[in-house]
Amino acid sequence: MTDRPMGFDTLAIHAGAAPDPATGARQVPIYQTTAYVFRDADHAAKLFNLQEVGWIYSRLTNPTVSALANRVTALEGGAGGIACSSGHAAQIMALFPLMGPGKNIVASSRLYGGTITQFSQTIKRFGWSAKFVDTDDLGAVSKAVDKNTRAIFCETIANPGGYVTDIPALAKIADRKGIPLIVDNTTATPWLCKPIEMGATLVVHSATKYLTGNGTVTGGIVVDSGKFDWSQNDKFPSLSQPEPAYHGLTFHAALGPMAYTFHSIAVGLRDLGMTMNPQGAHYTLMGIETLGLRMERHVENARKVAEWLEKDPRVDYVTYAGLKSSPYQKRAKKIVPKGAGALFTFALKGGYDACVKLIDNVKLFSHVANLGDTRSLIIHSASTTHRQLSEAQQVAAGASPNVVRLSIGIENVEDIIADLDQAMTKALA
Ligand SMILES: *Cc1c(COP(=O)(O)O)cnc(C)c1O
């Protein structure tokens, strides 16, 4: 390989992997093993001391899983990455080195429904909390950050409404406050947006979605930029001070830009156990090989479907940020210049009942609680993914009762449009 920086599609196929040293296998093997034989007692001691990098036990690291973490790290332009058992696991893992009882995060009010539930309810059991703010109101974001705030959390393109976040503006606030910005880049993928280049410290993914791409795996990834100075203040003692959970190792002093990644493996994965399995990692690696090709088609199809819907008299409005009519069009050009993703909602005249009928009459679209599949998917968020939220939270999240969410696949776009057309006719008959 040459020294010049490689392009996205090349990295998507090659990063994090080399021919298998034992067999020469060209594809990344599925290392279906729990443990690894140490060379001798000294080797084992060095591994446990983090003096030498190697394999100990697959709850911590596994060659197939590490290939995946390293590939996504390369695509995001980070220093290190951790593969986890799901996107939600990745979110807890991302917060774990930063948080403690009484600490909080400031989170966008426009997030994946499950994340709003995780942040507003479940993390309270750890003594953590979240303050939800409209991230378009930068003054409100700044004001919400208090002395116990340990991160700002947002999504690049917020599901389901197709809202685009001003990542550089939030990164500036986070910087000023001495805390990291965490960006969930699931719906954009690094092909559309690289949050680290825009100032984010940490990127999280649900690998379940576009990274794998075909609805076969549940997984998550955390990528650390390696750029945050954990010792600039006393907010992050797990990284900047001796860590009692790892025989007093001071991770930042010992490991520099890899401090966060090593802490996440040596303490996070060790004790929380939210590890990805090697078979799942293998499927996701296969998916990522075609990420660029797929995303190109996803956004092209999404734009065409959104434009068609917007012109249709049966439709009240379409929330695709790639449309000229979108209030986020200008921002989308800056944050996701290659396309505003493939996920958006539209409001059908006829409200809740018509939405439900539409969903019962689609044939090509699949009615599932998922997104980022090669197949086109449809769901009525208010009665499903966002059901646990109050109506006010639903509206704030872009999941009003009269809207249907589409995840546009990579089929022929004429077939996608024809299916929506016939289902809309039946829904409004
Ligand atoms: C799906 C999703 C998650 C949760 O990921 P899982 O893999 O389902 O746990 C988090 N954020 C976003 C934006 C998602 O789409």
Short mmCIF file of C-alpha atoms and ligand atoms in Angstrom, two decimals:
data_model
loop_
_atom_site.label_atom_id
_atom_site.label_comp_id
_atom_site.label_asym_id
_atom_site.label_seq_id
_atom_site.Cartn_x
_atom_site.Cartn_y
_atom_site.Cartn_z
CA MET A 1 0.00 0.00 0.00
CA THR A 2 1.15 3.56 -0.66
CA ASP A 3 1.58 6.39 1.84
CA ARG A 4 -0.95 8.73 0.26
CA PRO A 5 -4.25 8.92 2.16
CA MET A 6 -6.76 6.46 0.76
CA GLY A 7 -10.29 7.30 -0.31
CA PHE A 8 -13.45 6.35 1.52
CA ASP A 9 -14.37 3.34 -0.62
CA THR A 10 -10.84 1.94 -0.39
CA LEU A 11 -10.87 2.26 3.40
CA ALA A 12 -14.34 0.70 3.53
CA ILE A 13 -12.88 -2.44 1.95
CA HIS A 14 -9.36 -2.55 3.43
CA ALA A 15 -9.11 -0.57 6.70
CA GLY A 16 -8.61 -2.58 9.87
CA ALA A 17 -7.88 -5.83 8.06
CA ALA A 18 -4.93 -7.59 6.45
CA PRO A 19 -4.64 -11.14 5.14
CA ASP A 20 -4.90 -13.47 8.13
CA PRO A 21 -1.36 -13.96 9.51
CA ALA A 22 -1.97 -17.65 10.30
CA THR A 23 -3.56 -18.81 7.04
CA GLY A 24 -3.40 -15.98 4.51
CA ALA A 25 -7.21 -15.93 4.39
CA ARG A 26 -8.10 -12.85 2.33
CA GLN A 27 -11.44 -12.16 3.99
CA VAL A 28 -11.53 -11.35 7.73
CA PRO A 29 -12.06 -14.74 9.43
CA ILE A 30 -14.70 -15.18 12.10
CA TYR A 31 -12.52 -15.82 15.15
CA GLN A 32 -15.12 -17.86 17.02
CA THR A 33 -13.08 -18.21 20.19
CA THR A 34 -13.49 -17.06 23.76
CA ALA A 35 -9.87 -17.12 24.88
CA TYR A 36 -6.31 -16.95 23.51
CA VAL A 37 -3.27 -18.95 24.63
CA PHE A 38 -0.59 -16.79 26.26
CA ARG A 39 3.01 -17.35 25.13
CA ASP A 40 4.12 -17.57 28.77
CA ALA A 41 3.41 -16.06 32.19
CA ASP A 42 5.34 -12.88 31.38
CA HIS A 43 3.32 -12.33 28.18
CA ALA A 44 0.07 -12.74 30.14
CA ALA A 45 1.21 -10.24 32.79
CA LYS A 46 2.18 -7.67 30.13
CA LEU A 47 -1.22 -7.99 28.44
CA PHE A 48 -3.08 -7.44 31.70
CA ASN A 49 -0.84 -4.42 32.46
CA LEU A 50 -1.66 -2.89 29.03
CA GLN A 51 2.12 -2.89 28.39
CA GLU A 52 1.57 -5.01 25.31
CA VAL A 53 -1.50 -5.07 23.06
CA GLY A 54 -2.88 -8.53 22.36
CA TRP A 55 -5.71 -10.95 22.89
CA ILE A 56 -6.87 -12.11 26.32
CA TYR A 57 -10.57 -12.89 26.32
CA SER A 58 -13.30 -12.05 23.80
CA ARG A 59 -15.38 -9.97 26.22
CA LEU A 60 -12.49 -7.48 25.91
CA THR A 61 -11.17 -7.92 22.38
CA ASN A 62 -11.47 -10.37 19.49
CA PRO A 63 -9.66 -10.11 16.13
CA THR A 64 -12.87 -10.03 14.03
CA VAL A 65 -14.51 -7.49 16.30
CA SER A 66 -11.36 -5.34 16.41
CA ALA A 67 -11.15 -5.33 12.60
CA LEU A 68 -14.63 -3.83 12.56
CA ALA A 69 -13.89 -1.25 15.27
CA ASN A 70 -10.72 -0.22 13.43
CA ARG A 71 -12.48 0.01 10.06
CA VAL A 72 -15.19 2.31 11.37
CA THR A 73 -12.53 4.33 13.22
CA ALA A 74 -10.68 4.82 9.91
CA LEU A 75 -13.86 5.86 8.10
CA GLU A 76 -14.74 8.36 10.84
CA GLY A 77 -11.18 9.68 11.09
CA GLY A 78 -10.83 8.76 14.77
CA ALA A 79 -7.99 7.48 16.97
CA GLY A 80 -9.70 4.40 18.40
CA GLY A 81 -12.99 2.57 18.43
CA ILE A 82 -15.00 0.06 20.43
CA ALA A 83 -17.56 -2.33 18.92
CA CYS A 84 -20.56 -3.06 21.12
CA SER A 85 -23.55 -5.38 21.19
CA SER A 86 -26.05 -2.73 19.98
CA GLY A 87 -26.41 0.96 19.28
CA HIS A 88 -27.94 1.45 22.70
CA ALA A 89 -25.04 -0.40 24.30
CA ALA A 90 -22.68 1.95 22.41
CA GLN A 91 -24.45 4.95 23.92
CA ILE A 92 -24.03 3.67 27.48
CA MET A 93 -20.42 2.72 26.68
CA ALA A 94 -19.76 6.20 25.26
CA LEU A 95 -21.03 7.85 28.43
CA PHE A 96 -19.51 5.39 30.90
CA PRO A 97 -15.94 6.83 31.19
CA LEU A 98 -17.38 10.35 31.53
CA MET A 99 -20.20 9.96 34.00
CA GLY A 100 -20.82 9.29 37.67
CA PRO A 101 -23.72 9.65 40.10
CA GLY A 102 -25.14 13.19 39.97
CA LYS A 103 -23.65 13.95 36.55
CA ASN A 104 -25.76 14.88 33.55
CA ILE A 105 -25.67 15.28 29.78
CA VAL A 106 -27.33 17.93 27.65
CA ALA A 107 -29.13 16.11 24.84
CA SER A 108 -30.99 17.21 21.75
CA SER A 109 -34.77 16.94 22.05
CA ARG A 110 -34.74 15.46 18.54
CA LEU A 111 -33.35 11.97 19.02
CA TYR A 112 -34.21 8.39 18.13
CA GLY A 113 -37.22 7.42 20.27
CA GLY A 114 -35.38 4.64 22.10
CA THR A 115 -32.57 7.04 22.99
CA ILE A 116 -35.00 9.54 24.49
CA THR A 117 -36.37 6.73 26.68
CA GLN A 118 -32.87 5.51 27.60
CA PHE A 119 -31.77 9.03 28.53
CA SER A 120 -34.96 10.25 30.22
CA GLN A 121 -35.68 7.09 32.24
CA THR A 122 -33.14 4.27 32.36
CA ILE A 123 -29.91 6.17 32.98
CA LYS A 124 -31.48 7.61 36.14
CA ARG A 125 -30.87 4.19 37.75
CA PHE A 126 -27.14 4.95 37.51
CA GLY A 127 -27.66 8.38 39.05
CA TRP A 128 -27.12 9.99 35.63
CA SER A 129 -29.60 12.34 33.99
CA ALA A 130 -30.24 14.18 30.73
CA LYS A 131 -31.52 17.67 30.04
CA PHE A 132 -33.26 17.83 26.67
CA VAL A 133 -32.97 21.06 24.72
CA ASP A 134 -33.75 22.29 21.23
CA THR A 135 -30.23 22.28 19.76
CA ASP A 136 -31.21 25.01 17.26
CA ASP A 137 -31.33 27.33 20.26
CA LEU A 138 -27.60 27.62 20.95
CA GLY A 139 -28.21 29.98 23.88
CA ALA A 140 -30.41 27.33 25.53
CA VAL A 141 -27.75 24.65 24.96
CA SER A 142 -25.09 26.83 26.53
CA LYS A 143 -27.34 27.70 29.47
CA ALA A 144 -28.28 24.06 30.09
CA VAL A 145 -24.63 23.08 30.61
CA ASP A 146 -23.94 23.25 34.35
CA LYS A 147 -21.01 22.24 36.56
CA ASN A 148 -22.18 18.61 36.55
CA THR A 149 -22.63 18.33 32.78
CA ARG A 150 -20.21 15.86 31.21
CA ALA A 151 -21.23 15.85 27.53
CA ILE A 152 -23.48 17.28 24.85
CA PHE A 153 -25.27 14.61 22.79
CA CYS A 154 -26.93 14.96 19.37
CA GLU A 155 -27.62 13.09 16.11
CA THR A 156 -26.28 14.24 12.73
CA ILE A 157 -29.60 13.70 10.97
CA ALA A 158 -32.30 13.21 13.56
CA ASN A 159 -34.70 10.40 13.04
CA PRO A 160 -37.59 10.49 12.24
CA GLY A 161 -38.01 14.09 11.10
CA GLY A 162 -34.94 14.47 8.87
CA TYR A 163 -33.68 17.37 10.99
CA VAL A 164 -29.99 18.27 10.45
CA THR A 165 -27.87 19.32 13.44
CA ASP A 166 -25.39 22.20 13.34
CA ILE A 167 -22.49 20.07 14.62
CA PRO A 168 -19.76 22.78 14.43
CA ALA A 169 -21.88 25.19 16.51
CA LEU A 170 -22.47 22.56 19.22
CA ALA A 171 -18.78 21.57 19.14
CA LYS A 172 -17.84 25.18 19.85
CA ILE A 173 -20.09 25.29 22.91
CA ALA A 174 -18.74 21.93 24.15
CA ASP A 175 -15.18 23.17 23.68
CA ARG A 176 -15.85 26.36 25.58
CA LYS A 177 -17.36 24.37 28.46
CA GLY A 178 -14.51 21.82 28.53
CA ILE A 179 -16.75 18.83 27.76
CA PRO A 180 -16.97 16.47 24.77
CA LEU A 181 -19.61 16.59 22.03
CA ILE A 182 -21.00 13.11 21.27
CA VAL A 183 -22.64 12.69 17.85
CA ASP A 184 -24.82 9.72 16.93
CA ASN A 185 -23.92 9.40 13.24
CA THR A 186 -26.13 6.35 12.54
CA THR A 187 -28.47 7.92 10.01
CA ALA A 188 -25.80 9.86 8.10
CA THR A 189 -22.91 7.36 8.21
CA PRO A 190 -19.35 8.64 7.66
CA TRP A 191 -20.07 8.63 3.91
CA LEU A 192 -22.39 11.62 4.35
CA CYS A 193 -20.80 13.28 7.38
CA LYS A 194 -17.67 13.00 9.49
CA PRO A 195 -18.55 14.63 12.82
CA ILE A 196 -14.94 14.49 14.09
CA GLU A 197 -13.87 16.82 11.25
CA MET A 198 -16.57 19.21 12.50
CA GLY A 199 -15.28 19.21 16.08
CA ALA A 200 -17.03 16.23 17.69
CA THR A 201 -15.02 14.28 20.29
CA LEU A 202 -16.96 11.01 20.16
CA VAL A 203 -19.10 9.39 17.47
CA VAL A 204 -21.58 6.60 18.18
CA HIS A 205 -23.32 4.29 15.72
CA SER A 206 -26.04 1.77 15.65
CA ALA A 207 -24.22 -0.61 13.28
CA THR A 208 -27.60 -2.35 12.99
CA LYS A 209 -28.56 0.22 10.37
CA TYR A 210 -26.61 1.46 7.32
CA LEU A 211 -23.20 0.13 8.36
CA THR A 212 -24.40 -3.47 8.11
CA GLY A 213 -27.03 -2.31 5.69
CA ASN A 214 -29.28 -5.30 5.23
CA GLY A 215 -31.01 -5.87 8.54
CA THR A 216 -29.00 -8.88 9.70
CA VAL A 217 -27.09 -7.69 12.77
CA THR A 218 -27.63 -5.80 16.01
CA GLY A 219 -24.49 -3.86 16.84
CA GLY A 220 -23.00 -0.55 17.87
CA ILE A 221 -19.72 1.34 17.62
CA VAL A 222 -18.08 4.13 19.61
CA VAL A 223 -15.29 6.09 17.90
CA ASP A 224 -13.03 8.47 19.83
CA SER A 225 -11.32 11.34 18.02
CA GLY A 226 -8.33 11.09 20.38
CA LYS A 227 -8.27 14.90 20.38
CA PHE A 228 -9.93 15.78 23.68
CA ASP A 229 -7.71 16.83 26.58
CA TRP A 230 -9.19 14.83 29.46
CA SER A 231 -6.81 16.50 31.91
CA GLN A 232 -7.80 20.12 31.09
CA ASN A 233 -10.16 20.16 34.11
CA ASP A 234 -11.20 17.86 36.95
CA LYS A 235 -14.40 16.68 35.26
CA PHE A 236 -13.12 13.31 34.01
CA PRO A 237 -11.33 11.58 36.91
CA SER A 238 -11.68 8.09 35.36
CA LEU A 239 -9.36 9.24 32.59
CA SER A 240 -7.25 11.98 34.18
CA GLN A 241 -6.68 10.51 37.65
CA PRO A 242 -5.69 7.08 39.00
CA GLU A 243 -8.55 4.71 38.11
CA PRO A 244 -9.39 2.50 41.10
CA ALA A 245 -11.20 0.09 38.76
CA TYR A 246 -7.88 -0.62 36.98
CA HIS A 247 -5.26 -0.90 39.75
CA GLY A 248 -4.79 2.86 39.87
CA LEU A 249 -3.69 3.36 36.25
CA THR A 250 -3.94 6.99 35.11
CA PHE A 251 -5.26 6.36 31.59
CA HIS A 252 -4.68 9.79 30.07
CA ALA A 253 -1.10 10.13 31.33
CA ALA A 254 -0.25 6.54 30.33
CA LEU A 255 -2.05 6.26 26.99
CA GLY A 256 -2.50 9.80 25.64
CA PRO A 257 -4.89 9.91 22.67
CA MET A 258 -5.81 6.23 23.22
CA ALA A 259 -6.86 6.80 26.87
CA TYR A 260 -10.59 6.79 26.21
CA THR A 261 -10.46 3.72 23.94
CA PHE A 262 -8.34 1.71 26.36
CA HIS A 263 -10.53 2.69 29.31
CA SER A 264 -13.61 1.62 27.35
CA ILE A 265 -12.11 -1.80 26.69
CA ALA A 266 -10.19 -2.43 29.92
CA VAL A 267 -12.93 -1.18 32.26
CA GLY A 268 -16.09 -0.62 30.16
CA LEU A 269 -16.24 -3.87 28.20
CA ARG A 270 -14.63 -5.80 31.04
CA ASP A 271 -17.28 -4.80 33.59
CA LEU A 272 -20.37 -3.91 31.54
CA GLY A 273 -19.84 -6.74 29.04
CA MET A 274 -21.67 -5.03 26.15
CA THR A 275 -19.43 -6.79 23.65
CA MET A 276 -20.12 -7.43 19.98
CA ASN A 277 -19.92 -11.05 18.84
CA PRO A 278 -17.46 -12.10 16.09
CA GLN A 279 -20.14 -13.36 13.68
CA GLY A 280 -22.06 -10.09 13.92
CA ALA A 281 -18.83 -8.16 13.39
CA HIS A 282 -18.12 -10.22 10.26
CA TYR A 283 -21.54 -9.42 8.74
CA THR A 284 -21.04 -5.73 9.49
CA LEU A 285 -17.59 -5.79 7.88
CA MET A 286 -19.20 -7.30 4.75
CA GLY A 287 -21.83 -4.59 4.79
CA ILE A 288 -19.35 -1.75 5.14
CA GLU A 289 -17.51 -2.87 1.99
CA THR A 290 -20.41 -1.44 -0.06
CA LEU A 291 -21.36 1.45 2.24
CA GLY A 292 -20.38 4.18 -0.24
CA LEU A 293 -22.23 2.57 -3.15
CA ARG A 294 -25.33 2.00 -1.08
CA MET A 295 -25.44 5.46 0.46
CA GLU A 296 -25.12 7.05 -2.96
CA ARG A 297 -28.24 5.17 -4.13
CA HIS A 298 -30.07 5.65 -0.80
CA VAL A 299 -29.82 9.45 -0.99
CA GLU A 300 -30.59 9.60 -4.73
CA ASN A 301 -33.75 7.53 -4.24
CA ALA A 302 -34.76 9.46 -1.12
CA ARG A 303 -34.52 12.80 -2.91
CA LYS A 304 -36.65 11.54 -5.82
CA VAL A 305 -39.32 10.04 -3.56
CA ALA A 306 -39.43 13.20 -1.39
CA GLU A 307 -39.79 15.42 -4.48
CA TRP A 308 -42.57 13.21 -5.83
CA LEU A 309 -44.44 13.20 -2.51
CA GLU A 310 -44.12 16.96 -2.08
CA LYS A 311 -45.91 17.56 -5.40
CA ASP A 312 -48.73 15.14 -4.57
CA PRO A 313 -52.00 16.82 -3.49
CA ARG A 314 -52.71 13.96 -1.04
CA VAL A 315 -49.67 15.01 1.03
CA ASP A 316 -49.62 17.89 3.55
CA TYR A 317 -45.87 18.22 3.92
CA VAL A 318 -42.57 16.32 3.59
CA THR A 319 -39.70 16.82 6.05
CA TYR A 320 -36.73 15.85 3.88
CA ALA A 321 -33.84 18.26 4.49
CA GLY A 322 -32.72 17.77 0.88
CA LEU A 323 -35.83 19.55 -0.43
CA LYS A 324 -35.66 23.21 -1.44
CA SER A 325 -38.66 23.84 0.80
CA SER A 326 -36.91 22.49 3.90
CA PRO A 327 -35.86 25.01 6.58
CA TYR A 328 -32.75 22.84 6.97
CA GLN A 329 -31.72 22.84 3.30
CA LYS A 330 -28.94 25.38 3.79
CA ARG A 331 -27.59 23.59 6.83
CA ALA A 332 -27.83 20.24 5.04
CA LYS A 333 -25.56 21.62 2.30
CA LYS A 334 -22.93 22.35 4.95
CA ILE A 335 -23.26 19.29 7.19
CA VAL A 336 -24.28 16.57 4.69
CA PRO A 337 -23.32 17.99 1.28
CA LYS A 338 -23.65 14.66 -0.56
CA GLY A 339 -27.27 14.21 0.49
CA ALA A 340 -29.60 14.56 3.46
CA GLY A 341 -29.84 10.84 4.21
CA ALA A 342 -32.64 8.50 3.24
CA LEU A 343 -34.94 8.87 6.18
CA PHE A 344 -37.80 11.29 6.39
CA THR A 345 -41.43 11.69 7.29
CA PHE A 346 -44.42 12.94 5.40
CA ALA A 347 -47.84 14.00 6.62
CA LEU A 348 -50.75 12.42 4.85
CA LYS A 349 -54.03 14.31 4.53
CA GLY A 350 -56.49 12.28 6.56
CA GLY A 351 -54.32 12.15 9.70
CA TYR A 352 -53.80 9.19 12.02
CA ASP A 353 -56.41 6.87 10.40
CA ALA A 354 -55.13 7.43 6.87
CA CYS A 355 -51.54 6.79 8.03
CA VAL A 356 -52.52 3.46 9.54
CA LYS A 357 -54.41 2.47 6.35
CA LEU A 358 -51.44 3.47 4.19
CA ILE A 359 -49.19 1.17 6.18
CA ASP A 360 -51.65 -1.69 5.87
CA ASN A 361 -51.71 -1.33 2.08
CA VAL A 362 -48.05 -1.07 1.05
CA LYS A 363 -46.67 -4.11 -0.77
CA LEU A 364 -43.00 -3.40 -1.55
CA PHE A 365 -42.36 -1.43 1.64
CA SER A 366 -41.91 -3.50 4.80
CA HIS A 367 -43.68 -2.39 7.96
CA VAL A 368 -40.86 -2.77 10.48
CA ALA A 369 -39.27 -0.94 13.41
CA ASN A 370 -35.92 -0.55 11.70
CA LEU A 371 -34.14 1.78 9.30
CA GLY A 372 -31.12 1.76 7.03
CA ASP A 373 -31.95 -1.51 5.24
CA THR A 374 -31.44 -2.11 1.50
CA ARG A 375 -35.23 -2.57 1.49
CA SER A 376 -37.62 0.36 1.73
CA LEU A 377 -39.23 0.45 5.15
CA ILE A 378 -42.24 2.25 6.54
CA ILE A 379 -43.55 2.88 10.04
CA HIS A 380 -46.04 5.06 11.86
CA SER A 381 -43.75 6.40 14.59
CA ALA A 382 -46.47 7.74 16.90
CA SER A 383 -48.05 4.30 17.36
CA THR A 384 -44.76 2.35 17.50
CA THR A 385 -41.18 3.60 18.02
CA HIS A 386 -42.31 6.85 19.68
CA ARG A 387 -45.35 5.30 21.43
CA GLN A 388 -43.77 5.55 24.91
CA LEU A 389 -43.37 9.32 24.55
CA SER A 390 -45.94 11.94 25.48
CA GLU A 391 -47.66 13.71 22.57
CA ALA A 392 -45.57 16.83 23.29
CA GLN A 393 -42.38 14.72 23.12
CA GLN A 394 -43.67 13.09 19.91
CA VAL A 395 -44.22 16.47 18.27
CA ALA A 396 -40.82 17.75 19.51
CA ALA A 397 -39.16 14.62 18.10
CA GLY A 398 -40.88 15.06 14.70
CA ALA A 399 -43.17 12.07 15.17
CA SER A 400 -46.61 13.71 15.19
CA PRO A 401 -49.60 11.34 14.92
CA ASN A 402 -50.33 12.38 11.31
CA VAL A 403 -46.89 11.53 9.88
CA VAL A 404 -45.44 8.35 8.45
CA ARG A 405 -41.72 7.65 8.43
CA LEU A 406 -39.96 6.22 5.41
CA SER A 407 -36.51 4.65 5.20
CA ILE A 408 -35.87 4.63 1.49
CA GLY A 409 -34.06 1.56 0.18
CA ILE A 410 -31.92 0.96 -2.87
CA GLU A 411 -34.57 -0.69 -5.07
CA ASN A 412 -35.53 0.89 -8.41
CA VAL A 413 -37.06 4.22 -7.46
CA GLU A 414 -40.01 3.83 -9.90
CA ASP A 415 -41.10 0.75 -7.95
CA ILE A 416 -40.84 2.58 -4.62
CA ILE A 417 -42.96 5.47 -5.89
CA ALA A 418 -45.53 3.15 -7.51
CA ASP A 419 -46.01 1.32 -4.22
CA LEU A 420 -46.58 4.52 -2.25
CA ASP A 421 -48.94 5.77 -4.97
CA GLN A 422 -51.23 2.72 -4.85
CA ALA A 423 -51.20 2.59 -1.03
CA MET A 424 -52.07 6.30 -0.75
CA THR A 425 -54.99 5.81 -3.11
CA LYS A 426 -56.34 3.02 -0.88
CA ALA A 427 -55.62 4.98 2.33
CA LEU A 428 -57.69 7.95 1.18
CA ALA A 429 -60.46 6.03 -0.63
C1 LIG B 1 -31.41 2.27 15.95
C2 LIG B 1 -30.80 3.46 16.51
C3 LIG B 1 -30.23 3.46 17.79
C4 LIG B 1 -30.23 2.22 18.66
O1 LIG B 1 -29.48 1.21 18.06
P1 LIG B 1 -29.74 -0.35 18.32
O2 LIG B 1 -28.71 -1.01 17.48
O3 LIG B 1 -31.14 -0.65 17.88
O4 LIG B 1 -29.57 -0.56 19.78
C5 LIG B 1 -29.66 4.62 18.25
N1 LIG B 1 -29.65 5.74 17.50
C6 LIG B 1 -30.20 5.78 16.27
C7 LIG B 1 -30.16 7.05 15.50
C8 LIG B 1 -30.79 4.65 15.73
O5 LIG B 1 -31.33 4.69 14.51
#
